[in-house]
Amino acid sequence: MTATLEPIAASDATETFDSLDPATGDLVGTHPVMGADEVDAAVARARDAVDWWGNLSFDERADFLLTWRSVITRRIAQLADLSHRETGKPHGDAQLEIVLAIDHIAWAAKNAKKVLGARKVSSGLLMANQSATVAYHPLGVVGVIGPWNYPVFTPMGSIAYALAAGNAVVFKPSEYTPGVGQWLADSFREVVHGRDVLQVVTGLGDTGNALCRARIDKLAFTGSGRTGKKVMAACAENLTPVVIEAGGKDSLIVDEDADLAKAAEAALWGGMANAGQTCIGTERVYVHENVFDAFMTEILGQAEGLRAGTDSGAKIGPITMPSQLGVIRSHIDDAIAKGARVALGGPDAVGERFVQPTILTHVPEDSTEITEETFGPTLAINPVASMDEAVRLTNATEYGLAGAVFSKANGLSIARRIRSGMTSVNSVIAFAAVPGLPFGGVGQSGFGRIHGPDGLREFTYAKAITRQKFAPVMNLTSFARDAATDGKVAQLITLLHGGKQTLR
């Protein structure tokens, strides 16, 4: 089997758009702009395909998914190169996100039966004559709108789990990474012998809007909060439920007893990897004032030689979305205008395609570098008098996606106080690589969960069934119920739940 890298063929009359290498501007591929009719047709094909896919056993679906996992694994260099060309990220970073996605496919395939299969539930004394079970059934057709920054790992958190649960998927990749999305769909189509279980619809914003308004059963979206609100409004027309992952402004907290070398390493990678274009990346760092100077010495030492570029020595790629360059520049300028100090980089670090690593300190908390998602290779590092202050400042945001804490003695206690969906202690972003953990945020970072058991259940509905095992001692669901029965019921419920304490 060999997955094609070619987009769906389009006639001369079909509107198209180009996928470009953000580092060079070179053409990577040309793809059709699919309209509402084409999106609806894809959803209709998915509806037909789910009649087959959804009626397979968990074990049968697992076999297909594990085969897909193996196909991706053996072609990882091919997919990583395509991702590198469409996003600009270094090959090693492209491979890393694919590795994590492969692990998630395997976990979803192997655990769907255990998580979603029928299980017995206690009926309780009142319903002792009933056998009770609950199982989780597929919704049908799931729409997925994916981002460009992690075009394999992020959408796979919805795609793999939705497929493992028995749904068909229609995937709209970002217009910056359509080739990656098409590659994933083509390779899965080979595995399921040409069936339309996973399809891609390519295009711009209108294509995503059409998917939101199509007759799908749920939509999973990753992107900006602004676009997320539009997605919700469009889905609301058909009461289509949504999963929203809308970014964050995550912090890394450094306590005075932390391993400063490891904390600095994590902050630098969390803030600069993938050119800072990571929704769960580090954008703010709060360091105990007693170790602030030592931490700055450490992180600046580690940052020496770190740079963005296209040569083999560069560890950071270009900014994938050109419009983000203006946002990054404005955040740096605003912070400096309000009194921030430049420790590394600065306004001149923002070029036409690349942004060099920038570290600012003593950044005012009302600057956009602190309050808004920058999505570039910048870090705002501020000293704090205590961990109480660090937690307060971390939580003083509308976002609540993820974060990290470095502390030898109090890491877990600090982490529990952070208002976010995910936190790593003495590491950064580790939770994303644990398939059994839920992934998602609170507040303006969105709602719903992917990954883990929660992620499997997200793409199902719970089906409860009771079955009468023997005739009830007291028939409560009958007009033949008499006063004597009502009295016995009152005595029984008092015995069960009356308790020893009452209000006075």
PDB file of N, CA and C in Angstrom, residues 142-186:
ATOM      1  N   VAL A 142     -19.118  12.494  12.598  1.00  0.00           N
ATOM      2  CA  VAL A 142     -18.447  13.548  13.369  1.00  0.00           C
ATOM      3  C   VAL A 142     -17.648  14.434  12.420  1.00  0.00           C
ATOM      4  N   GLY A 143     -17.822  15.736  12.552  1.00  0.00           N
ATOM      5  CA  GLY A 143     -17.013  16.693  11.804  1.00  0.00           C
ATOM      6  C   GLY A 143     -15.836  17.143  12.650  1.00  0.00           C
ATOM      7  N   VAL A 144     -14.679  17.285  12.026  1.00  0.00           N
ATOM      8  CA  VAL A 144     -13.480  17.747  12.724  1.00  0.00           C
ATOM      9  C   VAL A 144     -12.874  18.896  11.936  1.00  0.00           C
ATOM     10  N   ILE A 145     -12.654  20.021  12.595  1.00  0.00           N
ATOM     11  CA  ILE A 145     -11.947  21.157  11.992  1.00  0.00           C
ATOM     12  C   ILE A 145     -10.614  21.291  12.707  1.00  0.00           C
ATOM     13  N   GLY A 146      -9.530  21.070  11.971  1.00  0.00           N
ATOM     14  CA  GLY A 146      -8.210  20.995  12.589  1.00  0.00           C
ATOM     15  C   GLY A 146      -7.383  22.251  12.405  1.00  0.00           C
ATOM     16  N   PRO A 147      -6.335  22.397  13.208  1.00  0.00           N
ATOM     17  CA  PRO A 147      -5.454  23.563  13.124  1.00  0.00           C
ATOM     18  C   PRO A 147      -4.235  23.287  12.247  1.00  0.00           C
ATOM     19  N   TRP A 148      -3.447  24.324  12.011  1.00  0.00           N
ATOM     20  CA  TRP A 148      -2.260  24.182  11.184  1.00  0.00           C
ATOM     21  C   TRP A 148      -0.998  23.946  12.005  1.00  0.00           C
ATOM     22  N   ASN A 149      -1.010  24.271  13.293  1.00  0.00           N
ATOM     23  CA  ASN A 149       0.244  24.223  14.045  1.00  0.00           C
ATOM     24  C   ASN A 149       0.698  22.801  14.370  1.00  0.00           C
ATOM     25  N   TYR A 150      -0.259  21.918  14.643  1.00  0.00           N
ATOM     26  CA  TYR A 150       0.028  20.492  14.821  1.00  0.00           C
ATOM     27  C   TYR A 150      -0.989  19.726  13.968  1.00  0.00           C
ATOM     28  N   PRO A 151      -0.743  19.655  12.660  1.00  0.00           N
ATOM     29  CA  PRO A 151      -1.770  19.163  11.734  1.00  0.00           C
ATOM     30  C   PRO A 151      -2.020  17.673  11.801  1.00  0.00           C
ATOM     31  N   VAL A 152      -1.173  16.924  12.520  1.00  0.00           N
ATOM     32  CA  VAL A 152      -1.402  15.486  12.707  1.00  0.00           C
ATOM     33  C   VAL A 152      -1.876  15.212  14.123  1.00  0.00           C
ATOM     34  N   PHE A 153      -1.100  15.609  15.103  1.00  0.00           N
ATOM     35  CA  PHE A 153      -1.391  15.267  16.491  1.00  0.00           C
ATOM     36  C   PHE A 153      -2.721  15.834  16.970  1.00  0.00           C
ATOM     37  N   THR A 154      -2.963  17.117  16.723  1.00  0.00           N
ATOM     38  CA  THR A 154      -4.159  17.739  17.294  1.00  0.00           C
ATOM     39  C   THR A 154      -5.458  17.167  16.730  1.00  0.00           C
ATOM     40  N   PRO A 155      -5.661  17.138  15.417  1.00  0.00           N
ATOM     41  CA  PRO A 155      -6.925  16.563  14.932  1.00  0.00           C
ATOM     42  C   PRO A 155      -7.054  15.074  15.206  1.00  0.00           C
ATOM     43  N   MET A 156      -5.915  14.374  15.308  1.00  0.00           N
ATOM     44  CA  MET A 156      -5.980  12.939  15.574  1.00  0.00           C
ATOM     45  C   MET A 156      -6.599  12.655  16.941  1.00  0.00           C
ATOM     46  N   GLY A 157      -6.475  13.606  17.872  1.00  0.00           N
ATOM     47  CA  GLY A 157      -7.110  13.439  19.176  1.00  0.00           C
ATOM     48  C   GLY A 157      -8.614  13.347  19.086  1.00  0.00           C
ATOM     49  N   SER A 158      -9.189  13.883  18.013  1.00  0.00           N
ATOM     50  CA  SER A 158     -10.620  13.719  17.754  1.00  0.00           C
ATOM     51  C   SER A 158     -10.873  12.594  16.758  1.00  0.00           C
ATOM     52  N   ILE A 159     -10.098  12.569  15.675  1.00  0.00           N
ATOM     53  CA  ILE A 159     -10.342  11.589  14.601  1.00  0.00           C
ATOM     54  C   ILE A 159     -10.217  10.159  15.103  1.00  0.00           C
ATOM     55  N   ALA A 160      -9.095   9.837  15.747  1.00  0.00           N
ATOM     56  CA  ALA A 160      -8.860   8.454  16.167  1.00  0.00           C
ATOM     57  C   ALA A 160      -9.885   8.002  17.194  1.00  0.00           C
ATOM     58  N   TYR A 161     -10.225   8.876  18.120  1.00  0.00           N
ATOM     59  CA  TYR A 161     -11.163   8.509  19.174  1.00  0.00           C
ATOM     60  C   TYR A 161     -12.584   8.400  18.632  1.00  0.00           C
ATOM     61  N   ALA A 162     -12.953   9.282  17.705  1.00  0.00           N
ATOM     62  CA  ALA A 162     -14.270   9.187  17.083  1.00  0.00           C
ATOM     63  C   ALA A 162     -14.385   7.909  16.259  1.00  0.00           C
ATOM     64  N   LEU A 163     -13.336   7.565  15.519  1.00  0.00           N
ATOM     65  CA  LEU A 163     -13.354   6.327  14.734  1.00  0.00           C
ATOM     66  C   LEU A 163     -13.412   5.102  15.631  1.00  0.00           C
ATOM     67  N   ALA A 164     -12.617   5.088  16.693  1.00  0.00           N
ATOM     68  CA  ALA A 164     -12.616   3.941  17.603  1.00  0.00           C
ATOM     69  C   ALA A 164     -13.980   3.737  18.250  1.00  0.00           C
ATOM     70  N   ALA A 165     -14.714   4.833  18.426  1.00  0.00           N
ATOM     71  CA  ALA A 165     -16.054   4.749  19.025  1.00  0.00           C
ATOM     72  C   ALA A 165     -17.107   4.297  18.032  1.00  0.00           C
ATOM     73  N   GLY A 166     -16.736   4.204  16.740  1.00  0.00           N
ATOM     74  CA  GLY A 166     -17.676   3.699  15.744  1.00  0.00           C
ATOM     75  C   GLY A 166     -18.275   4.738  14.834  1.00  0.00           C
ATOM     76  N   ASN A 167     -17.759   5.974  14.866  1.00  0.00           N
ATOM     77  CA  ASN A 167     -18.264   7.038  14.009  1.00  0.00           C
ATOM     78  C   ASN A 167     -17.500   7.101  12.692  1.00  0.00           C
ATOM     79  N   ALA A 168     -18.122   7.670  11.679  1.00  0.00           N
ATOM     80  CA  ALA A 168     -17.414   8.111  10.491  1.00  0.00           C
ATOM     81  C   ALA A 168     -17.024   9.572  10.705  1.00  0.00           C
ATOM     82  N   VAL A 169     -15.972  10.020  10.015  1.00  0.00           N
ATOM     83  CA  VAL A 169     -15.436  11.363  10.250  1.00  0.00           C
ATOM     84  C   VAL A 169     -15.277  12.107   8.932  1.00  0.00           C
ATOM     85  N   VAL A 170     -15.704  13.364   8.932  1.00  0.00           N
ATOM     86  CA  VAL A 170     -15.417  14.289   7.836  1.00  0.00           C
ATOM     87  C   VAL A 170     -14.496  15.361   8.404  1.00  0.00           C
ATOM     88  N   PHE A 171     -13.301  15.446   7.866  1.00  0.00           N
ATOM     89  CA  PHE A 171     -12.231  16.282   8.425  1.00  0.00           C
ATOM     90  C   PHE A 171     -11.933  17.456   7.500  1.00  0.00           C
ATOM     91  N   LYS A 172     -12.028  18.661   8.066  1.00  0.00           N
ATOM     92  CA  LYS A 172     -11.634  19.866   7.338  1.00  0.00           C
ATOM     93  C   LYS A 172     -10.310  20.346   7.922  1.00  0.00           C
ATOM     94  N   PRO A 173      -9.172  20.073   7.247  1.00  0.00           N
ATOM     95  CA  PRO A 173      -7.890  20.557   7.754  1.00  0.00           C
ATOM     96  C   PRO A 173      -7.745  22.049   7.505  1.00  0.00           C
ATOM     97  N   SER A 174      -6.789  22.656   8.192  1.00  0.00           N
ATOM     98  CA  SER A 174      -6.500  24.062   7.956  1.00  0.00           C
ATOM     99  C   SER A 174      -6.121  24.283   6.496  1.00  0.00           C
ATOM    100  N   GLU A 175      -6.448  25.453   5.988  1.00  0.00           N
ATOM    101  CA  GLU A 175      -6.051  25.794   4.620  1.00  0.00           C
ATOM    102  C   GLU A 175      -4.537  25.919   4.466  1.00  0.00           C
ATOM    103  N   TYR A 176      -3.819  25.971   5.611  1.00  0.00           N
ATOM    104  CA  TYR A 176      -2.358  26.010   5.543  1.00  0.00           C
ATOM    105  C   TYR A 176      -1.746  24.608   5.491  1.00  0.00           C
ATOM    106  N   THR A 177      -2.508  23.593   5.857  1.00  0.00           N
ATOM    107  CA  THR A 177      -1.978  22.216   5.876  1.00  0.00           C
ATOM    108  C   THR A 177      -2.956  21.214   5.261  1.00  0.00           C
ATOM    109  N   PRO A 178      -3.509  21.510   4.105  1.00  0.00           N
ATOM    110  CA  PRO A 178      -4.472  20.575   3.511  1.00  0.00           C
ATOM    111  C   PRO A 178      -3.848  19.269   3.061  1.00  0.00           C
ATOM    112  N   GLY A 179      -2.591  19.338   2.643  1.00  0.00           N
ATOM    113  CA  GLY A 179      -1.931  18.124   2.169  1.00  0.00           C
ATOM    114  C   GLY A 179      -1.777  17.082   3.255  1.00  0.00           C
ATOM    115  N   VAL A 180      -1.466  17.526   4.464  1.00  0.00           N
ATOM    116  CA  VAL A 180      -1.346  16.592   5.587  1.00  0.00           C
ATOM    117  C   VAL A 180      -2.688  15.922   5.851  1.00  0.00           C
ATOM    118  N   GLY A 181      -3.752  16.710   5.858  1.00  0.00           N
ATOM    119  CA  GLY A 181      -5.082  16.139   6.081  1.00  0.00           C
ATOM    120  C   GLY A 181      -5.457  15.135   5.013  1.00  0.00           C
ATOM    121  N   GLN A 182      -5.159  15.463   3.748  1.00  0.00           N
ATOM    122  CA  GLN A 182      -5.477  14.552   2.654  1.00  0.00           C
ATOM    123  C   GLN A 182      -4.666  13.266   2.758  1.00  0.00           C
ATOM    124  N   TRP A 183      -3.404  13.382   3.173  1.00  0.00           N
ATOM    125  CA  TRP A 183      -2.547  12.202   3.354  1.00  0.00           C
ATOM    126  C   TRP A 183      -3.149  11.258   4.387  1.00  0.00           C
ATOM    127  N   LEU A 184      -3.614  11.797   5.490  1.00  0.00           N
ATOM    128  CA  LEU A 184      -4.201  10.956   6.536  1.00  0.00           C
ATOM    129  C   LEU A 184      -5.441  10.233   6.024  1.00  0.00           C
ATOM    130  N   ALA A 185      -6.305  10.964   5.314  1.00  0.00           N
ATOM    131  CA  ALA A 185      -7.525  10.341   4.801  1.00  0.00           C
ATOM    132  C   ALA A 185      -7.211   9.290   3.742  1.00  0.00           C
ATOM    133  N   ASP A 186      -6.247   9.587   2.872  1.00  0.00           N
ATOM    134  CA  ASP A 186      -5.894   8.627   1.812  1.00  0.00           C
ATOM    135  C   ASP A 186      -5.332   7.340   2.402  1.00  0.00           C
TER     136      ASP A 186
END
